[in-house]
mmCIF file of C-alpha atoms and ligand atoms in Angstrom:
data_model
loop_
_atom_site.group_PDB
_atom_site.id
_atom_site.type_symbol
_atom_site.label_atom_id
_atom_site.label_comp_id
_atom_site.label_asym_id
_atom_site.label_seq_id
_atom_site.Cartn_x
_atom_site.Cartn_y
_atom_site.Cartn_z
ATOM 1 C CA MET P 1 -12.792 1.636 11.291
ATOM 2 C CA SER P 2 -9.269 1.433 10.125
ATOM 3 C CA TRP P 3 -8.009 3.483 13.115
ATOM 4 C CA LEU P 4 -9.866 1.172 15.501
ATOM 5 C CA PHE P 5 -8.493 -1.872 13.788
ATOM 6 C CA ALA P 6 -4.968 -0.742 14.110
ATOM 7 C CA THR P 7 -5.541 0.331 17.729
ATOM 8 C CA VAL P 8 -7.065 -2.911 18.935
ATOM 9 C CA TYR P 9 -4.945 -5.261 16.859
ATOM 10 C CA ASP P 10 -1.970 -5.920 19.227
ATOM 11 C CA PRO P 11 -4.080 -6.347 22.373
ATOM 12 C CA PHE P 12 -6.605 -8.539 20.587
ATOM 13 C CA MET P 13 -3.819 -10.911 19.273
ATOM 14 C CA ARG P 14 -1.789 -10.973 22.548
ATOM 15 C CA ARG P 15 -3.077 -14.410 23.899
ATOM 16 C CA THR P 16 -2.760 -15.947 20.447
ATOM 17 C CA GLU P 17 0.763 -14.647 20.010
ATOM 18 C CA GLU P 18 1.639 -16.203 23.470
ATOM 19 C CA ALA P 19 -0.148 -19.456 22.649
ATOM 20 C CA CYS P 20 1.456 -20.232 19.179
ATOM 21 C CA LEU P 21 1.810 -17.248 16.782
ATOM 22 C CA SER P 22 5.063 -15.925 18.295
ATOM 23 C CA GLN P 23 6.720 -19.349 17.983
ATOM 24 C CA TRP P 24 5.445 -19.818 14.357
ATOM 25 C CA ARG P 25 6.759 -16.492 13.467
ATOM 26 C CA ASP P 26 10.234 -17.446 14.867
ATOM 27 C CA GLU P 27 10.333 -20.555 12.898
ATOM 28 C CA LEU P 28 8.996 -19.143 9.607
ATOM 29 C CA LEU P 29 11.424 -16.265 9.580
ATOM 30 C CA ALA P 30 14.576 -18.054 10.720
ATOM 31 C CA PRO P 31 15.790 -19.229 7.291
ATOM 32 C CA LEU P 32 15.444 -15.791 5.718
ATOM 33 C CA GLU P 33 18.506 -14.498 3.719
ATOM 34 C CA GLY P 34 19.304 -11.705 1.378
ATOM 35 C CA SER P 35 16.741 -9.030 0.426
ATOM 36 C CA VAL P 36 13.338 -9.414 2.029
ATOM 37 C CA LEU P 37 10.055 -7.589 1.393
ATOM 38 C CA GLU P 38 7.239 -7.806 3.917
ATOM 39 C CA ILE P 39 3.694 -7.161 2.645
ATOM 40 C CA GLY P 40 1.037 -6.048 5.048
ATOM 41 C CA ALA P 41 3.455 -5.547 7.869
ATOM 42 C CA GLY P 42 0.692 -3.969 10.065
ATOM 43 C CA THR P 43 1.790 -2.900 13.385
ATOM 44 C CA GLY P 44 5.178 -4.753 13.054
ATOM 45 C CA ALA P 45 4.310 -7.917 14.836
ATOM 46 C CA ASN P 46 7.119 -9.754 12.854
ATOM 47 C CA LEU P 47 9.737 -7.380 13.823
ATOM 48 C CA GLY P 48 10.915 -9.132 16.914
ATOM 49 C CA HIS P 49 11.139 -12.358 15.090
ATOM 50 C CA TYR P 50 13.410 -11.584 12.158
ATOM 51 C CA PRO P 51 16.927 -12.912 12.452
ATOM 52 C CA ARG P 52 19.189 -10.153 14.051
ATOM 53 C CA ARG P 53 21.126 -9.706 10.911
ATOM 54 C CA PHE P 54 17.978 -7.993 9.319
ATOM 55 C CA VAL P 55 17.718 -5.329 11.920
ATOM 56 C CA ARG P 56 19.968 -2.489 10.839
ATOM 57 C CA SER P 57 20.381 -0.854 14.142
ATOM 58 C CA ALA P 58 22.078 -3.965 15.296
ATOM 59 C CA ASN P 59 24.527 -3.792 12.387
ATOM 60 C CA GLY P 60 22.449 -5.979 10.167
ATOM 61 C CA THR P 61 23.838 -6.953 6.867
ATOM 62 C CA GLU P 62 20.608 -7.826 5.006
ATOM 63 C CA ARG P 63 17.917 -5.773 3.428
ATOM 64 C CA LEU P 64 14.419 -5.629 4.962
ATOM 65 C CA VAL P 65 11.703 -3.528 3.491
ATOM 66 C CA LEU P 66 8.351 -3.291 5.299
ATOM 67 C CA THR P 67 5.128 -2.143 3.455
ATOM 68 C CA ASP P 68 1.488 -1.582 4.271
ATOM 69 C CA PRO P 69 -1.224 0.584 2.622
ATOM 70 C CA ASP P 70 -2.880 1.645 6.021
ATOM 71 C CA LEU P 71 -1.608 4.941 7.508
ATOM 72 C CA TYR P 72 -2.715 3.947 11.063
ATOM 73 C CA MET P 73 -0.878 0.648 10.823
ATOM 74 C CA LEU P 74 2.219 2.415 9.334
ATOM 75 C CA GLU P 75 2.132 4.942 12.309
ATOM 76 C CA ARG P 76 2.337 2.117 14.892
ATOM 77 C CA LEU P 77 4.916 0.262 12.812
ATOM 78 C CA ARG P 78 7.267 3.288 12.713
ATOM 79 C CA LYS P 79 6.992 3.576 16.541
ATOM 80 C CA ARG P 80 8.447 0.141 17.171
ATOM 81 C CA PRO P 81 11.881 0.227 18.559
ATOM 82 C CA GLU P 82 13.038 -2.444 16.237
ATOM 83 C CA ALA P 83 11.876 -0.439 13.229
ATOM 84 C CA GLY P 84 15.013 1.730 13.704
ATOM 85 C CA ALA P 85 16.508 2.542 10.308
ATOM 86 C CA LEU P 86 14.523 -0.080 8.282
ATOM 87 C CA GLU P 87 12.958 0.782 4.957
ATOM 88 C CA ILE P 88 9.234 1.325 5.346
ATOM 89 C CA ALA P 89 6.978 2.136 2.573
ATOM 90 C CA ARG P 90 3.158 2.767 2.070
ATOM 91 C CA ALA P 91 2.205 0.225 -0.580
ATOM 92 C CA SER P 92 -0.707 -2.110 -1.464
ATOM 93 C CA SER P 93 0.367 -5.604 -2.321
ATOM 94 C CA ASP P 94 -1.546 -5.392 -5.681
ATOM 95 C CA ALA P 95 0.707 -2.660 -7.014
ATOM 96 C CA LEU P 96 4.153 -3.075 -5.392
ATOM 97 C CA PRO P 97 6.466 -0.122 -6.104
ATOM 98 C CA PHE P 98 9.522 -2.271 -6.727
ATOM 99 C CA PRO P 99 11.253 -3.465 -9.920
ATOM 100 C CA ASP P 100 10.878 -7.042 -11.250
ATOM 101 C CA GLU P 101 13.091 -9.680 -9.594
ATOM 102 C CA SER P 102 14.322 -7.414 -6.770
ATOM 103 C CA PHE P 103 13.797 -9.626 -3.620
ATOM 104 C CA ASP P 104 15.016 -13.036 -2.495
ATOM 105 C CA ALA P 105 12.069 -13.597 -0.259
ATOM 106 C CA VAL P 106 8.558 -12.082 0.384
ATOM 107 C CA VAL P 107 6.835 -12.510 3.801
ATOM 108 C CA SER P 108 3.155 -12.473 4.256
ATOM 109 C CA THR P 109 1.578 -13.154 7.615
ATOM 110 C CA LEU P 110 -2.157 -12.950 8.103
ATOM 111 C CA VAL P 111 -2.402 -10.566 5.076
ATOM 112 C CA LEU P 112 -3.755 -12.705 2.140
ATOM 113 C CA CYS P 113 -7.067 -12.844 4.039
ATOM 114 C CA SER P 114 -7.376 -9.111 3.799
ATOM 115 C CA VAL P 115 -6.125 -8.062 0.358
ATOM 116 C CA PRO P 116 -8.938 -7.216 -1.997
ATOM 117 C CA ASP P 117 -7.601 -9.426 -4.949
ATOM 118 C CA VAL P 118 -5.420 -12.464 -3.880
ATOM 119 C CA GLU P 119 -4.551 -13.422 -7.504
ATOM 120 C CA ARG P 120 -3.317 -10.008 -8.301
ATOM 121 C CA THR P 121 -1.279 -9.764 -5.024
ATOM 122 C CA LEU P 122 0.307 -13.283 -5.742
ATOM 123 C CA ALA P 123 1.112 -12.069 -9.265
ATOM 124 C CA GLU P 124 2.816 -9.052 -7.831
ATOM 125 C CA VAL P 125 4.758 -11.173 -5.267
ATOM 126 C CA ARG P 126 5.946 -13.365 -8.139
ATOM 127 C CA ARG P 127 6.911 -10.440 -10.134
ATOM 128 C CA VAL P 128 9.249 -8.870 -7.468
ATOM 129 C CA LEU P 129 10.782 -12.173 -6.487
ATOM 130 C CA LYS P 130 13.934 -13.322 -8.080
ATOM 131 C CA GLN P 131 13.996 -16.590 -9.884
ATOM 132 C CA GLY P 132 14.479 -19.108 -7.057
ATOM 133 C CA GLY P 133 13.075 -16.815 -4.400
ATOM 134 C CA ALA P 134 10.383 -17.666 -2.076
ATOM 135 C CA LEU P 135 7.129 -16.504 -0.362
ATOM 136 C CA PHE P 136 7.129 -17.155 3.309
ATOM 137 C CA PHE P 137 3.487 -17.329 4.391
ATOM 138 C CA LEU P 138 1.383 -17.797 7.530
ATOM 139 C CA GLU P 139 -2.339 -17.334 6.790
ATOM 140 C CA HIS P 140 -5.594 -18.228 8.431
ATOM 141 C CA VAL P 141 -7.801 -20.094 5.894
ATOM 142 C CA ALA P 142 -11.223 -21.689 5.264
ATOM 143 C CA ALA P 143 -12.175 -24.593 7.477
ATOM 144 C CA ASP P 144 -12.782 -28.119 5.736
ATOM 145 C CA GLU P 145 -15.411 -27.731 3.077
ATOM 146 C CA HIS P 146 -18.429 -29.409 4.685
ATOM 147 C CA SER P 147 -17.581 -28.770 8.269
ATOM 148 C CA PRO P 148 -19.850 -26.868 10.610
ATOM 149 C CA ARG P 149 -16.955 -24.247 11.121
ATOM 150 C CA ARG P 150 -16.940 -23.562 7.355
ATOM 151 C CA ARG P 151 -20.760 -22.889 7.470
ATOM 152 C CA TRP P 152 -20.107 -20.400 10.396
ATOM 153 C CA GLN P 153 -17.349 -18.811 8.488
ATOM 154 C CA ARG P 154 -19.601 -18.302 5.491
ATOM 155 C CA ARG P 155 -22.395 -16.733 7.682
ATOM 156 C CA ILE P 156 -20.208 -14.509 9.648
ATOM 157 C CA GLU P 157 -17.802 -13.402 6.817
ATOM 158 C CA PRO P 158 -19.759 -10.306 5.546
ATOM 159 C CA LEU P 159 -19.993 -8.709 9.069
ATOM 160 C CA TRP P 160 -16.467 -9.902 10.134
ATOM 161 C CA SER P 161 -14.959 -8.491 6.979
ATOM 162 C CA LYS P 162 -16.430 -4.957 7.898
ATOM 163 C CA LEU P 163 -15.138 -5.143 11.452
ATOM 164 C CA ALA P 164 -11.667 -6.595 10.767
ATOM 165 C CA GLY P 165 -10.111 -4.554 8.023
ATOM 166 C CA GLY P 166 -11.505 -6.508 5.004
ATOM 167 C CA CYS P 167 -10.575 -9.798 6.291
ATOM 168 C CA HIS P 168 -12.083 -12.880 4.621
ATOM 169 C CA LEU P 169 -12.727 -16.203 6.432
ATOM 170 C CA THR P 170 -13.246 -18.622 3.578
ATOM 171 C CA ARG P 171 -10.084 -18.179 1.450
ATOM 172 C CA GLU P 172 -8.279 -21.312 0.339
ATOM 173 C CA THR P 173 -4.997 -19.501 0.265
ATOM 174 C CA ASP P 174 -2.599 -22.492 -0.184
ATOM 175 C CA ARG P 175 -4.589 -23.425 -3.267
ATOM 176 C CA SER P 176 -4.355 -19.807 -4.594
ATOM 177 C CA ILE P 177 -0.661 -19.967 -4.036
ATOM 178 C CA VAL P 178 -0.283 -23.130 -6.125
ATOM 179 C CA ARG P 179 -2.557 -21.584 -8.747
ATOM 180 C CA ALA P 180 -0.295 -18.544 -8.995
ATOM 181 C CA GLY P 181 2.479 -20.912 -10.188
ATOM 182 C CA PHE P 182 4.376 -21.329 -6.913
ATOM 183 C CA THR P 183 5.891 -24.656 -5.861
ATOM 184 C CA ILE P 184 5.054 -25.360 -2.271
ATOM 185 C CA GLU P 185 8.189 -26.566 -0.469
ATOM 186 C CA THR P 186 6.850 -26.819 3.067
ATOM 187 C CA LEU P 187 3.232 -26.648 4.291
ATOM 188 C CA THR P 188 2.019 -27.024 7.944
ATOM 189 C CA LYS P 189 -1.678 -26.875 8.676
ATOM 190 C CA GLU P 190 -2.436 -26.220 12.307
ATOM 191 C CA SER P 191 -5.079 -24.648 14.557
ATOM 192 C CA MET P 192 -4.248 -21.227 15.792
ATOM 193 C CA ARG P 193 -4.846 -21.667 19.564
ATOM 194 C CA LYS P 194 -6.440 -18.951 21.738
ATOM 195 C CA SER P 195 -7.980 -17.273 18.681
ATOM 196 C CA LEU P 196 -11.544 -16.993 17.690
ATOM 197 C CA PRO P 197 -12.846 -20.399 16.335
ATOM 198 C CA ILE P 198 -13.695 -18.866 12.912
ATOM 199 C CA VAL P 199 -10.014 -17.900 12.321
ATOM 200 C CA ARG P 200 -8.391 -21.040 13.799
ATOM 201 C CA PRO P 201 -7.528 -23.051 10.614
ATOM 202 C CA THR P 202 -4.194 -21.867 9.383
ATOM 203 C CA VAL P 203 -1.563 -22.755 6.876
ATOM 204 C CA ARG P 204 2.185 -21.786 6.864
ATOM 205 C CA GLY P 205 5.107 -22.656 4.837
ATOM 206 C CA ILE P 206 7.507 -21.632 2.017
ATOM 207 C CA ALA P 207 6.460 -21.403 -1.615
ATOM 208 C CA ARG P 208 9.043 -21.023 -4.361
ATOM 209 C CA LYS P 209 9.199 -19.274 -7.628
ATOM 210 C CA ILE P 210 10.966 -21.839 -9.744
HETATM 211 C C1 LIG L 301 -4.418 -8.886 10.169
HETATM 212 S S1 LIG L 301 -3.314 -7.694 9.806
HETATM 213 C C2 LIG L 301 -1.772 -8.603 9.778
HETATM 214 C C3 LIG L 301 -0.603 -7.764 10.231
HETATM 215 C C4 LIG L 301 0.782 -8.432 10.245
HETATM 216 N N1 LIG L 301 1.254 -8.927 8.998
HETATM 217 C C5 LIG L 301 0.749 -9.523 11.252
HETATM 218 O O1 LIG L 301 1.227 -10.649 10.988
HETATM 219 O O2 LIG L 301 0.232 -9.331 12.484
HETATM 220 C C6 LIG L 301 -3.609 -7.433 8.041
HETATM 221 C C7 LIG L 301 -2.715 -6.368 7.364
HETATM 222 O O3 LIG L 301 -2.938 -6.465 5.991
HETATM 223 C C8 LIG L 301 -2.925 -5.058 5.487
HETATM 224 N N2 LIG L 301 -3.640 -5.028 4.274
HETATM 225 C C9 LIG L 301 -4.837 -4.794 3.850
HETATM 226 N N3 LIG L 301 -5.030 -4.722 2.648
HETATM 227 C C10 LIG L 301 -3.760 -4.803 2.030
HETATM 228 C C11 LIG L 301 -3.246 -4.687 0.617
HETATM 229 N N4 LIG L 301 -4.081 -4.476 -0.374
HETATM 230 N N5 LIG L 301 -1.926 -4.791 0.481
HETATM 231 C C12 LIG L 301 -1.088 -5.023 1.600
HETATM 232 N N6 LIG L 301 -1.581 -5.094 2.775
HETATM 233 C C13 LIG L 301 -2.794 -5.027 3.081
HETATM 234 C C14 LIG L 301 -3.642 -4.313 6.604
HETATM 235 O O4 LIG L 301 -3.392 -2.952 6.525
HETATM 236 C C15 LIG L 301 -3.056 -4.987 7.813
HETATM 237 O O5 LIG L 301 -1.912 -4.328 8.222
#
């Protein structure tokens, strides 16, 4: 199933990327500076959206480390032309193989829906972030509590999770980020156009470790 998910991911997301995701990735990643860790980098959908200074093959000056636990995702990631000489590591976000306070920023896009333990991941993200560093996130989340969409999300979640790499539909990720001790600096809630209705509600923004 993991092979299938990695194989269909980019074609499945193409219309959504064109409709909105691509622009959101550009805007989210534009302010990044210093040393950056991306968790759940998948097939490398963010690679074309990092500021050019991060891409070493273009004489980048900053550090960018890409991680994912899935071998099939990593295989596709490594084949991207932009991956060039970037640091790529196999790692799960609940046990990041990096010292405390080693990054200025952590990027997570469409990942916190899939990790088995959100709290553990957010604790790891906080641990590897320097004081004053920030989590740059873009995640699909649960619909409003009593809405029909939320009811559908709850019904479909068990099957969906099996088909879509462990993805959950009813996580209240922005709340989890606050509970983990981050200070939310910017938060945008928007519908992810040209995607399945069950994954349309999204949050994106910057959460700082103060
Ligand atoms: C929906 S894909 C998102 C890929 C990419 N970040 C993007 O924006 O398109 C979810 C990714 O989370 C990864 N993932 C699943 N469990 C994870 C974990 N425990 N730690 C880190 N990444 C994980 C999957 O392997 C997959 O690459």
